[in-house]
Amino acid sequence: YLMVNNAYYPPEAASMRDFEPIAKTQAPIVVSHRGNTKGEKSDIPENTPQAIEAAIQAGFEWVEVDIQLTADAIPVLFHNSEIKDKNGELADIGDLPFETICAIRGDDKTISLAEALERYLDQIGFLIEVKPQKQIDRNYQVNRKISELIQDHPLKHKIMVDSFNQLSTMFIKNRCDCVVGFDAPYKKKLSIDDLKAIRMMDMDWVYVHHEAANPDLIENAHEMGLRVMVYTINDPALLNQWDAEVFPDGIMTDYAGIQQKILQKFQ
C-alpha cells in the first residue's frame, strides 16, 4: 500500500528533476565500523559506549552504529535482531524491554540512540543504520522515533542515516531533511539503472561492499549525484583498487590504521 501510493516518496517534481553530477572526493570520510578500532574481534564490544569512546580516542570523525527497536519502542544500539538471555536462549530484541536488555548485556554496555547522541554527537559524527524490523508497524515506530531525535537537533549535520529498507531512509529524509543513504544488496554490482533508481529515491549516498565498488561504479554514482560509502576495508591492500582520481567518498573500517593509509593517498 505504501509503495503503490507513494506514501513515503518525495513530491513528483523532486523525484523527476535532473540529477546534478558531483565532483570527485577531495577528502574521503573514514568511519569506525560499529565503533571498532582494533578489528572486529576487539576486546571492546561493538555498539557500546566504550566502542564509541575508543573511536573518538583513535581520531575517527565518524562512527557507524546499528539500531534495533526494543519492546518498549526505544531505539537501542545493537546489531543483531536476537540476543542470548542469561539461560543461553535466543530472544528477539523486539520482544524485550530496554531494561531487560540492560540486565542481559550490562548497563554499562547498553545505550539508547537518544543517550548516544546526547553524550557523543559533539565529539563524533554518527552514521545510523536502521535495521529492518520484522513487522511493518515496528518499522514505522523505529523510523518515527529516529526522526524525532534528528528533526530539530542542532548538530543534525553530523548525522547520516542508512538502511537496507528503502522505506526507512525515505521516511526519515522526508521528515528530517537529513543526509541519507541506501544500503545496496550485499556484494551486488550496481548498474546505471540501479544507481538512477537509488537517486530517484532522493538518496544522497549509496553504501556498497568493497567487492562491488569498482572505479566505474564510483564514476557513475558521481554522475548521478550520489556519494559512495564502501564497507568494510580492513586490509590496506584493498585501497589499491582506487587512485586519488576515482576514490570512494567514504570508507568504513574496523581498524584505526586505515585512516593514515587513506591520508597518504591524498597528500
PDB file of C-alpha atoms in Angstrom, residues 23-254:
ATOM      1  CA  ALA A  23      32.802  16.392  -8.051  1.00  0.00           C
ATOM      2  CA  LYS A  24      35.221  13.646  -7.086  1.00  0.00           C
ATOM      3  CA  THR A  25      36.036  13.450  -3.407  1.00  0.00           C
ATOM      4  CA  GLN A  26      38.896  15.579  -2.118  1.00  0.00           C
ATOM      5  CA  ALA A  27      38.909  14.154   1.392  1.00  0.00           C
ATOM      6  CA  PRO A  28      37.034  10.868   1.960  1.00  0.00           C
ATOM      7  CA  ILE A  29      35.485  10.382   5.364  1.00  0.00           C
ATOM      8  CA  VAL A  30      36.722   7.383   7.344  1.00  0.00           C
ATOM      9  CA  VAL A  31      34.162   5.699   9.581  1.00  0.00           C
ATOM     10  CA  SER A  32      34.720   3.434  12.573  1.00  0.00           C
ATOM     11  CA  HIS A  33      32.548   0.389  11.855  1.00  0.00           C
ATOM     12  CA  ARG A  34      30.337  -0.153  14.937  1.00  0.00           C
ATOM     13  CA  GLY A  35      32.991   1.649  16.983  1.00  0.00           C
ATOM     14  CA  ASN A  36      35.717  -0.880  16.189  1.00  0.00           C
ATOM     15  CA  THR A  37      39.293   0.424  16.116  1.00  0.00           C
ATOM     16  CA  LYS A  38      41.384  -2.742  16.541  1.00  0.00           C
ATOM     17  CA  GLY A  39      39.472  -5.260  14.445  1.00  0.00           C
ATOM     18  CA  GLU A  40      36.018  -6.777  14.679  1.00  0.00           C
ATOM     19  CA  LYS A  41      37.239  -9.221  17.340  1.00  0.00           C
ATOM     20  CA  SER A  42      38.440  -6.436  19.601  1.00  0.00           C
ATOM     21  CA  ASP A  43      38.084  -6.845  23.358  1.00  0.00           C
ATOM     22  CA  ILE A  44      35.808  -3.770  23.306  1.00  0.00           C
ATOM     23  CA  PRO A  45      32.269  -4.868  22.365  1.00  0.00           C
ATOM     24  CA  GLU A  46      30.874  -3.066  19.312  1.00  0.00           C
ATOM     25  CA  ASN A  47      27.867  -0.739  19.513  1.00  0.00           C
ATOM     26  CA  THR A  48      28.676   0.182  23.107  1.00  0.00           C
ATOM     27  CA  PRO A  49      29.640   3.454  24.807  1.00  0.00           C
ATOM     28  CA  GLN A  50      33.151   2.050  25.209  1.00  0.00           C
ATOM     29  CA  ALA A  51      33.395   1.409  21.460  1.00  0.00           C
ATOM     30  CA  ILE A  52      32.269   4.937  20.589  1.00  0.00           C
ATOM     31  CA  GLU A  53      34.764   6.376  23.064  1.00  0.00           C
ATOM     32  CA  ALA A  54      37.521   4.228  21.539  1.00  0.00           C
ATOM     33  CA  ALA A  55      36.662   5.578  18.080  1.00  0.00           C
ATOM     34  CA  ILE A  56      36.875   9.141  19.377  1.00  0.00           C
ATOM     35  CA  GLN A  57      40.214   8.482  21.068  1.00  0.00           C
ATOM     36  CA  ALA A  58      41.559   6.868  17.870  1.00  0.00           C
ATOM     37  CA  GLY A  59      40.855  10.057  15.938  1.00  0.00           C
ATOM     38  CA  PHE A  60      37.824   8.973  13.926  1.00  0.00           C
ATOM     39  CA  GLU A  61      35.468  11.778  12.950  1.00  0.00           C
ATOM     40  CA  TRP A  62      32.584   9.349  12.250  1.00  0.00           C
ATOM     41  CA  VAL A  63      31.258   6.204  13.878  1.00  0.00           C
ATOM     42  CA  GLU A  64      28.711   3.754  12.452  1.00  0.00           C
ATOM     43  CA  VAL A  65      26.102   2.297  14.805  1.00  0.00           C
ATOM     44  CA  ASP A  66      23.259  -0.191  14.300  1.00  0.00           C
ATOM     45  CA  ILE A  67      19.767   0.414  15.636  1.00  0.00           C
ATOM     46  CA  GLN A  68      17.188  -2.120  16.804  1.00  0.00           C
ATOM     47  CA  LEU A  69      13.871  -1.295  18.457  1.00  0.00           C
ATOM     48  CA  THR A  70      13.037  -2.680  21.904  1.00  0.00           C
ATOM     49  CA  ALA A  71       9.611  -3.900  23.014  1.00  0.00           C
ATOM     50  CA  ASP A  72       9.013  -0.554  24.713  1.00  0.00           C
ATOM     51  CA  ALA A  73       9.885   1.305  21.474  1.00  0.00           C
ATOM     52  CA  ILE A  74      13.354   2.533  22.429  1.00  0.00           C
ATOM     53  CA  PRO A  75      15.934   2.643  19.606  1.00  0.00           C
ATOM     54  CA  VAL A  76      18.960   0.843  21.059  1.00  0.00           C
ATOM     55  CA  LEU A  77      22.467   0.333  19.704  1.00  0.00           C
ATOM     56  CA  PHE A  78      22.598  -3.340  18.751  1.00  0.00           C
ATOM     57  CA  HIS A  79      23.392  -5.172  15.530  1.00  0.00           C
ATOM     58  CA  ASN A  80      21.524  -8.477  15.632  1.00  0.00           C
ATOM     59  CA  SER A  81      17.773  -8.913  15.870  1.00  0.00           C
ATOM     60  CA  GLU A  82      18.287 -11.501  18.624  1.00  0.00           C
ATOM     61  CA  ILE A  83      20.206 -11.641  21.906  1.00  0.00           C
ATOM     62  CA  LYS A  84      21.119 -14.544  24.156  1.00  0.00           C
ATOM     63  CA  ASP A  85      19.425 -14.317  27.539  1.00  0.00           C
ATOM     64  CA  LYS A  86      21.051 -15.433  30.780  1.00  0.00           C
ATOM     65  CA  ASN A  87      19.965 -19.009  30.106  1.00  0.00           C
ATOM     66  CA  GLY A  88      21.699 -19.007  26.744  1.00  0.00           C
ATOM     67  CA  GLU A  89      18.387 -18.915  24.876  1.00  0.00           C
ATOM     68  CA  LEU A  90      17.901 -16.601  21.912  1.00  0.00           C
ATOM     69  CA  ALA A  91      15.291 -13.899  22.328  1.00  0.00           C
ATOM     70  CA  ASP A  92      14.133 -11.219  19.881  1.00  0.00           C
ATOM     71  CA  ILE A  93      15.260  -7.717  20.766  1.00  0.00           C
ATOM     72  CA  GLY A  94      11.788  -6.557  19.761  1.00  0.00           C
ATOM     73  CA  ASP A  95      10.224  -8.761  22.455  1.00  0.00           C
ATOM     74  CA  LEU A  96      12.347  -7.377  25.299  1.00  0.00           C
ATOM     75  CA  PRO A  97      12.062  -4.023  27.071  1.00  0.00           C
ATOM     76  CA  PHE A  98      15.145  -1.832  27.287  1.00  0.00           C
ATOM     77  CA  GLU A  99      15.729  -2.604  30.981  1.00  0.00           C
ATOM     78  CA  THR A 100      15.793  -6.347  30.281  1.00  0.00           C
ATOM     79  CA  ILE A 101      18.404  -5.871  27.559  1.00  0.00           C
ATOM     80  CA  CYS A 102      20.449  -3.805  30.015  1.00  0.00           C
ATOM     81  CA  ALA A 103      20.211  -6.636  32.546  1.00  0.00           C
ATOM     82  CA  ILE A 104      21.366  -9.210  29.979  1.00  0.00           C
ATOM     83  CA  ARG A 105      24.101  -7.203  28.335  1.00  0.00           C
ATOM     84  CA  GLY A 106      25.078  -4.965  31.221  1.00  0.00           C
ATOM     85  CA  ASP A 107      24.050  -1.384  31.958  1.00  0.00           C
ATOM     86  CA  ASP A 108      27.488  -0.085  31.026  1.00  0.00           C
ATOM     87  CA  LYS A 109      27.396  -1.761  27.588  1.00  0.00           C
ATOM     88  CA  THR A 110      23.827  -0.879  26.620  1.00  0.00           C
ATOM     89  CA  ILE A 111      22.932   2.553  25.338  1.00  0.00           C
ATOM     90  CA  SER A 112      19.920   4.051  23.603  1.00  0.00           C
ATOM     91  CA  LEU A 113      20.343   6.136  20.479  1.00  0.00           C
ATOM     92  CA  ALA A 114      18.987   9.172  22.317  1.00  0.00           C
ATOM     93  CA  GLU A 115      21.654   8.882  25.016  1.00  0.00           C
ATOM     94  CA  ALA A 116      24.419   8.158  22.498  1.00  0.00           C
ATOM     95  CA  LEU A 117      23.621  11.313  20.535  1.00  0.00           C
ATOM     96  CA  GLU A 118      23.355  13.387  23.704  1.00  0.00           C
ATOM     97  CA  ARG A 119      26.631  12.075  25.076  1.00  0.00           C
ATOM     98  CA  TYR A 120      28.842  11.901  21.986  1.00  0.00           C
ATOM     99  CA  LEU A 121      27.489  13.825  18.976  1.00  0.00           C
ATOM    100  CA  ASP A 122      29.503  16.929  19.828  1.00  0.00           C
ATOM    101  CA  GLN A 123      32.653  14.771  19.607  1.00  0.00           C
ATOM    102  CA  ILE A 124      31.973  12.493  16.622  1.00  0.00           C
ATOM    103  CA  GLY A 125      29.533  12.202  13.715  1.00  0.00           C
ATOM    104  CA  PHE A 126      27.074   9.295  13.577  1.00  0.00           C
ATOM    105  CA  LEU A 127      26.171   7.002  10.698  1.00  0.00           C
ATOM    106  CA  ILE A 128      22.932   5.453  11.931  1.00  0.00           C
ATOM    107  CA  GLU A 129      21.994   2.165  10.271  1.00  0.00           C
ATOM    108  CA  VAL A 130      18.316   1.406  10.801  1.00  0.00           C
ATOM    109  CA  LYS A 131      17.877  -2.351  10.958  1.00  0.00           C
ATOM    110  CA  PRO A 132      14.724  -3.635   9.209  1.00  0.00           C
ATOM    111  CA  GLN A 133      12.117  -4.789  11.709  1.00  0.00           C
ATOM    112  CA  LYS A 134      10.063  -7.955  11.405  1.00  0.00           C
ATOM    113  CA  GLN A 135       6.687  -6.185  11.402  1.00  0.00           C
ATOM    114  CA  ILE A 136       5.615  -3.183   9.331  1.00  0.00           C
ATOM    115  CA  ASP A 137       4.253  -1.351  12.373  1.00  0.00           C
ATOM    116  CA  ARG A 138       7.602  -1.667  14.133  1.00  0.00           C
ATOM    117  CA  ASN A 139       9.375  -0.340  11.050  1.00  0.00           C
ATOM    118  CA  TYR A 140       7.127   2.690  11.314  1.00  0.00           C
ATOM    119  CA  GLN A 141       7.855   3.029  15.034  1.00  0.00           C
ATOM    120  CA  VAL A 142      11.634   2.919  14.704  1.00  0.00           C
ATOM    121  CA  ASN A 143      11.584   5.366  11.784  1.00  0.00           C
ATOM    122  CA  ARG A 144       9.369   7.776  13.702  1.00  0.00           C
ATOM    123  CA  LYS A 145      11.450   7.555  16.861  1.00  0.00           C
ATOM    124  CA  ILE A 146      14.690   8.217  14.961  1.00  0.00           C
ATOM    125  CA  SER A 147      13.071  11.096  13.064  1.00  0.00           C
ATOM    126  CA  GLU A 148      12.029  12.706  16.343  1.00  0.00           C
ATOM    127  CA  LEU A 149      15.611  12.530  17.621  1.00  0.00           C
ATOM    128  CA  ILE A 150      17.086  14.076  14.473  1.00  0.00           C
ATOM    129  CA  GLN A 151      14.447  16.541  13.314  1.00  0.00           C
ATOM    130  CA  ASP A 152      15.419  19.669  15.213  1.00  0.00           C
ATOM    131  CA  HIS A 153      18.799  18.608  16.543  1.00  0.00           C
ATOM    132  CA  PRO A 154      21.309  21.493  16.371  1.00  0.00           C
ATOM    133  CA  LEU A 155      24.023  19.028  15.255  1.00  0.00           C
ATOM    134  CA  LYS A 156      21.881  17.342  12.593  1.00  0.00           C
ATOM    135  CA  HIS A 157      24.641  17.977  10.025  1.00  0.00           C
ATOM    136  CA  LYS A 158      26.758  15.396  11.883  1.00  0.00           C
ATOM    137  CA  ILE A 159      24.180  12.627  11.374  1.00  0.00           C
ATOM    138  CA  MET A 160      23.676  10.355   8.365  1.00  0.00           C
ATOM    139  CA  VAL A 161      21.039   7.621   8.225  1.00  0.00           C
ATOM    140  CA  ASP A 162      21.162   4.468   6.112  1.00  0.00           C
ATOM    141  CA  SER A 163      19.244   1.227   5.786  1.00  0.00           C
ATOM    142  CA  PHE A 164      18.680  -1.794   3.564  1.00  0.00           C
ATOM    143  CA  ASN A 165      14.998  -0.853   3.884  1.00  0.00           C
ATOM    144  CA  GLN A 166      14.407   1.988   1.432  1.00  0.00           C
ATOM    145  CA  LEU A 167      11.183   2.976   3.198  1.00  0.00           C
ATOM    146  CA  SER A 168      13.131   3.773   6.358  1.00  0.00           C
ATOM    147  CA  THR A 169      15.522   6.179   4.686  1.00  0.00           C
ATOM    148  CA  MET A 170      12.774   7.791   2.593  1.00  0.00           C
ATOM    149  CA  PHE A 171      10.562   8.227   5.668  1.00  0.00           C
ATOM    150  CA  ILE A 172      13.369   9.828   7.703  1.00  0.00           C
ATOM    151  CA  LYS A 173      14.609  12.029   4.854  1.00  0.00           C
ATOM    152  CA  ASN A 174      11.124  13.416   4.232  1.00  0.00           C
ATOM    153  CA  ARG A 175      10.666  14.334   7.898  1.00  0.00           C
ATOM    154  CA  CYS A 176      14.161  15.467   8.843  1.00  0.00           C
ATOM    155  CA  ASP A 177      15.771  16.730   5.628  1.00  0.00           C
ATOM    156  CA  CYS A 178      18.937  14.957   6.695  1.00  0.00           C
ATOM    157  CA  VAL A 179      21.608  13.116   4.710  1.00  0.00           C
ATOM    158  CA  VAL A 180      20.566   9.534   3.961  1.00  0.00           C
ATOM    159  CA  GLY A 181      21.995   6.508   2.202  1.00  0.00           C
ATOM    160  CA  PHE A 182      20.678   3.279   0.727  1.00  0.00           C
ATOM    161  CA  ASP A 183      22.459   0.015   1.578  1.00  0.00           C
ATOM    162  CA  ALA A 184      22.742  -1.892  -1.683  1.00  0.00           C
ATOM    163  CA  PRO A 185      22.202  -5.663  -1.609  1.00  0.00           C
ATOM    164  CA  TYR A 186      25.316  -7.427  -0.330  1.00  0.00           C
ATOM    165  CA  LYS A 187      28.088  -7.527  -2.973  1.00  0.00           C
ATOM    166  CA  LYS A 188      25.657  -6.605  -5.759  1.00  0.00           C
ATOM    167  CA  LYS A 189      27.235  -4.996  -8.829  1.00  0.00           C
ATOM    168  CA  LEU A 190      25.091  -1.926  -9.427  1.00  0.00           C
ATOM    169  CA  SER A 191      24.123  -0.902 -12.956  1.00  0.00           C
ATOM    170  CA  ILE A 192      23.480   2.650 -14.112  1.00  0.00           C
ATOM    171  CA  ASP A 193      19.754   1.910 -13.887  1.00  0.00           C
ATOM    172  CA  ASP A 194      20.223   0.725 -10.296  1.00  0.00           C
ATOM    173  CA  LEU A 195      22.012   3.950  -9.415  1.00  0.00           C
ATOM    174  CA  LYS A 196      19.352   6.047 -11.123  1.00  0.00           C
ATOM    175  CA  ALA A 197      16.629   4.266  -9.153  1.00  0.00           C
ATOM    176  CA  ILE A 198      18.507   4.897  -5.890  1.00  0.00           C
ATOM    177  CA  ARG A 199      18.951   8.567  -6.770  1.00  0.00           C
ATOM    178  CA  MET A 200      15.257   8.863  -7.636  1.00  0.00           C
ATOM    179  CA  MET A 201      14.510   7.705  -4.078  1.00  0.00           C
ATOM    180  CA  ASP A 202      16.186  11.017  -3.111  1.00  0.00           C
ATOM    181  CA  MET A 203      19.178   9.256  -1.581  1.00  0.00           C
ATOM    182  CA  ASP A 204      22.435  11.166  -1.032  1.00  0.00           C
ATOM    183  CA  TRP A 205      24.696   8.122  -0.608  1.00  0.00           C
ATOM    184  CA  VAL A 206      24.833   4.523  -1.741  1.00  0.00           C
ATOM    185  CA  TYR A 207      26.562   2.018   0.565  1.00  0.00           C
ATOM    186  CA  VAL A 208      28.293  -0.886  -1.182  1.00  0.00           C
ATOM    187  CA  HIS A 209      30.533  -3.819  -0.265  1.00  0.00           C
ATOM    188  CA  HIS A 210      34.142  -3.300  -1.324  1.00  0.00           C
ATOM    189  CA  GLU A 211      33.914  -6.113  -3.884  1.00  0.00           C
ATOM    190  CA  ALA A 212      31.235  -4.146  -5.752  1.00  0.00           C
ATOM    191  CA  ALA A 213      32.961  -0.758  -5.557  1.00  0.00           C
ATOM    192  CA  ASN A 214      34.935  -0.678  -8.795  1.00  0.00           C
ATOM    193  CA  PRO A 215      36.028   2.675 -10.278  1.00  0.00           C
ATOM    194  CA  ASP A 216      33.226   2.596 -12.876  1.00  0.00           C
ATOM    195  CA  LEU A 217      30.590   2.393 -10.152  1.00  0.00           C
ATOM    196  CA  ILE A 218      32.120   5.367  -8.344  1.00  0.00           C
ATOM    197  CA  GLU A 219      32.238   7.464 -11.505  1.00  0.00           C
ATOM    198  CA  ASN A 220      28.681   6.507 -12.477  1.00  0.00           C
ATOM    199  CA  ALA A 221      27.401   7.281  -8.987  1.00  0.00           C
ATOM    200  CA  HIS A 222      29.039  10.711  -9.055  1.00  0.00           C
ATOM    201  CA  GLU A 223      27.399  11.383 -12.431  1.00  0.00           C
ATOM    202  CA  MET A 224      24.051  10.626 -10.791  1.00  0.00           C
ATOM    203  CA  GLY A 225      24.820  12.915  -7.850  1.00  0.00           C
ATOM    204  CA  LEU A 226      25.403  10.061  -5.407  1.00  0.00           C
ATOM    205  CA  ARG A 227      28.234   9.719  -2.909  1.00  0.00           C
ATOM    206  CA  VAL A 228      29.689   6.230  -2.357  1.00  0.00           C
ATOM    207  CA  MET A 229      30.351   4.637   1.034  1.00  0.00           C
ATOM    208  CA  VAL A 230      32.386   1.403   0.924  1.00  0.00           C
ATOM    209  CA  TYR A 231      32.452  -1.225   3.666  1.00  0.00           C
ATOM    210  CA  THR A 232      34.367  -2.856   5.301  1.00  0.00           C
ATOM    211  CA  ILE A 233      38.002  -2.102   4.434  1.00  0.00           C
ATOM    212  CA  ASN A 234      40.300  -3.850   6.914  1.00  0.00           C
ATOM    213  CA  ASP A 235      43.164  -4.776   4.576  1.00  0.00           C
ATOM    214  CA  PRO A 236      45.187  -1.756   3.362  1.00  0.00           C
ATOM    215  CA  ALA A 237      45.862  -3.592   0.092  1.00  0.00           C
ATOM    216  CA  LEU A 238      42.174  -3.171  -0.801  1.00  0.00           C
ATOM    217  CA  LEU A 239      42.734   0.583  -1.082  1.00  0.00           C
ATOM    218  CA  ASN A 240      44.934  -0.002  -4.135  1.00  0.00           C
ATOM    219  CA  GLN A 241      41.913  -0.713  -6.352  1.00  0.00           C
ATOM    220  CA  TRP A 242      41.255   3.041  -6.487  1.00  0.00           C
ATOM    221  CA  ASP A 243      43.546   6.004  -7.044  1.00  0.00           C
ATOM    222  CA  ALA A 244      43.013   9.543  -5.801  1.00  0.00           C
ATOM    223  CA  GLU A 245      41.253  10.478  -9.055  1.00  0.00           C
ATOM    224  CA  VAL A 246      38.496   7.892  -8.574  1.00  0.00           C
ATOM    225  CA  PHE A 247      38.072   7.139  -4.896  1.00  0.00           C
ATOM    226  CA  PRO A 248      35.060   6.396  -2.682  1.00  0.00           C
ATOM    227  CA  ASP A 249      33.651   9.317  -0.720  1.00  0.00           C
ATOM    228  CA  GLY A 250      33.647   7.274   2.480  1.00  0.00           C
ATOM    229  CA  ILE A 251      35.398   4.192   3.836  1.00  0.00           C
ATOM    230  CA  MET A 252      34.142   2.073   6.721  1.00  0.00           C
ATOM    231  CA  THR A 253      36.761   0.104   8.660  1.00  0.00           C
ATOM    232  CA  ASP A 254      37.391  -1.860  11.847  1.00  0.00           C
TER     233      ASP A 254
END
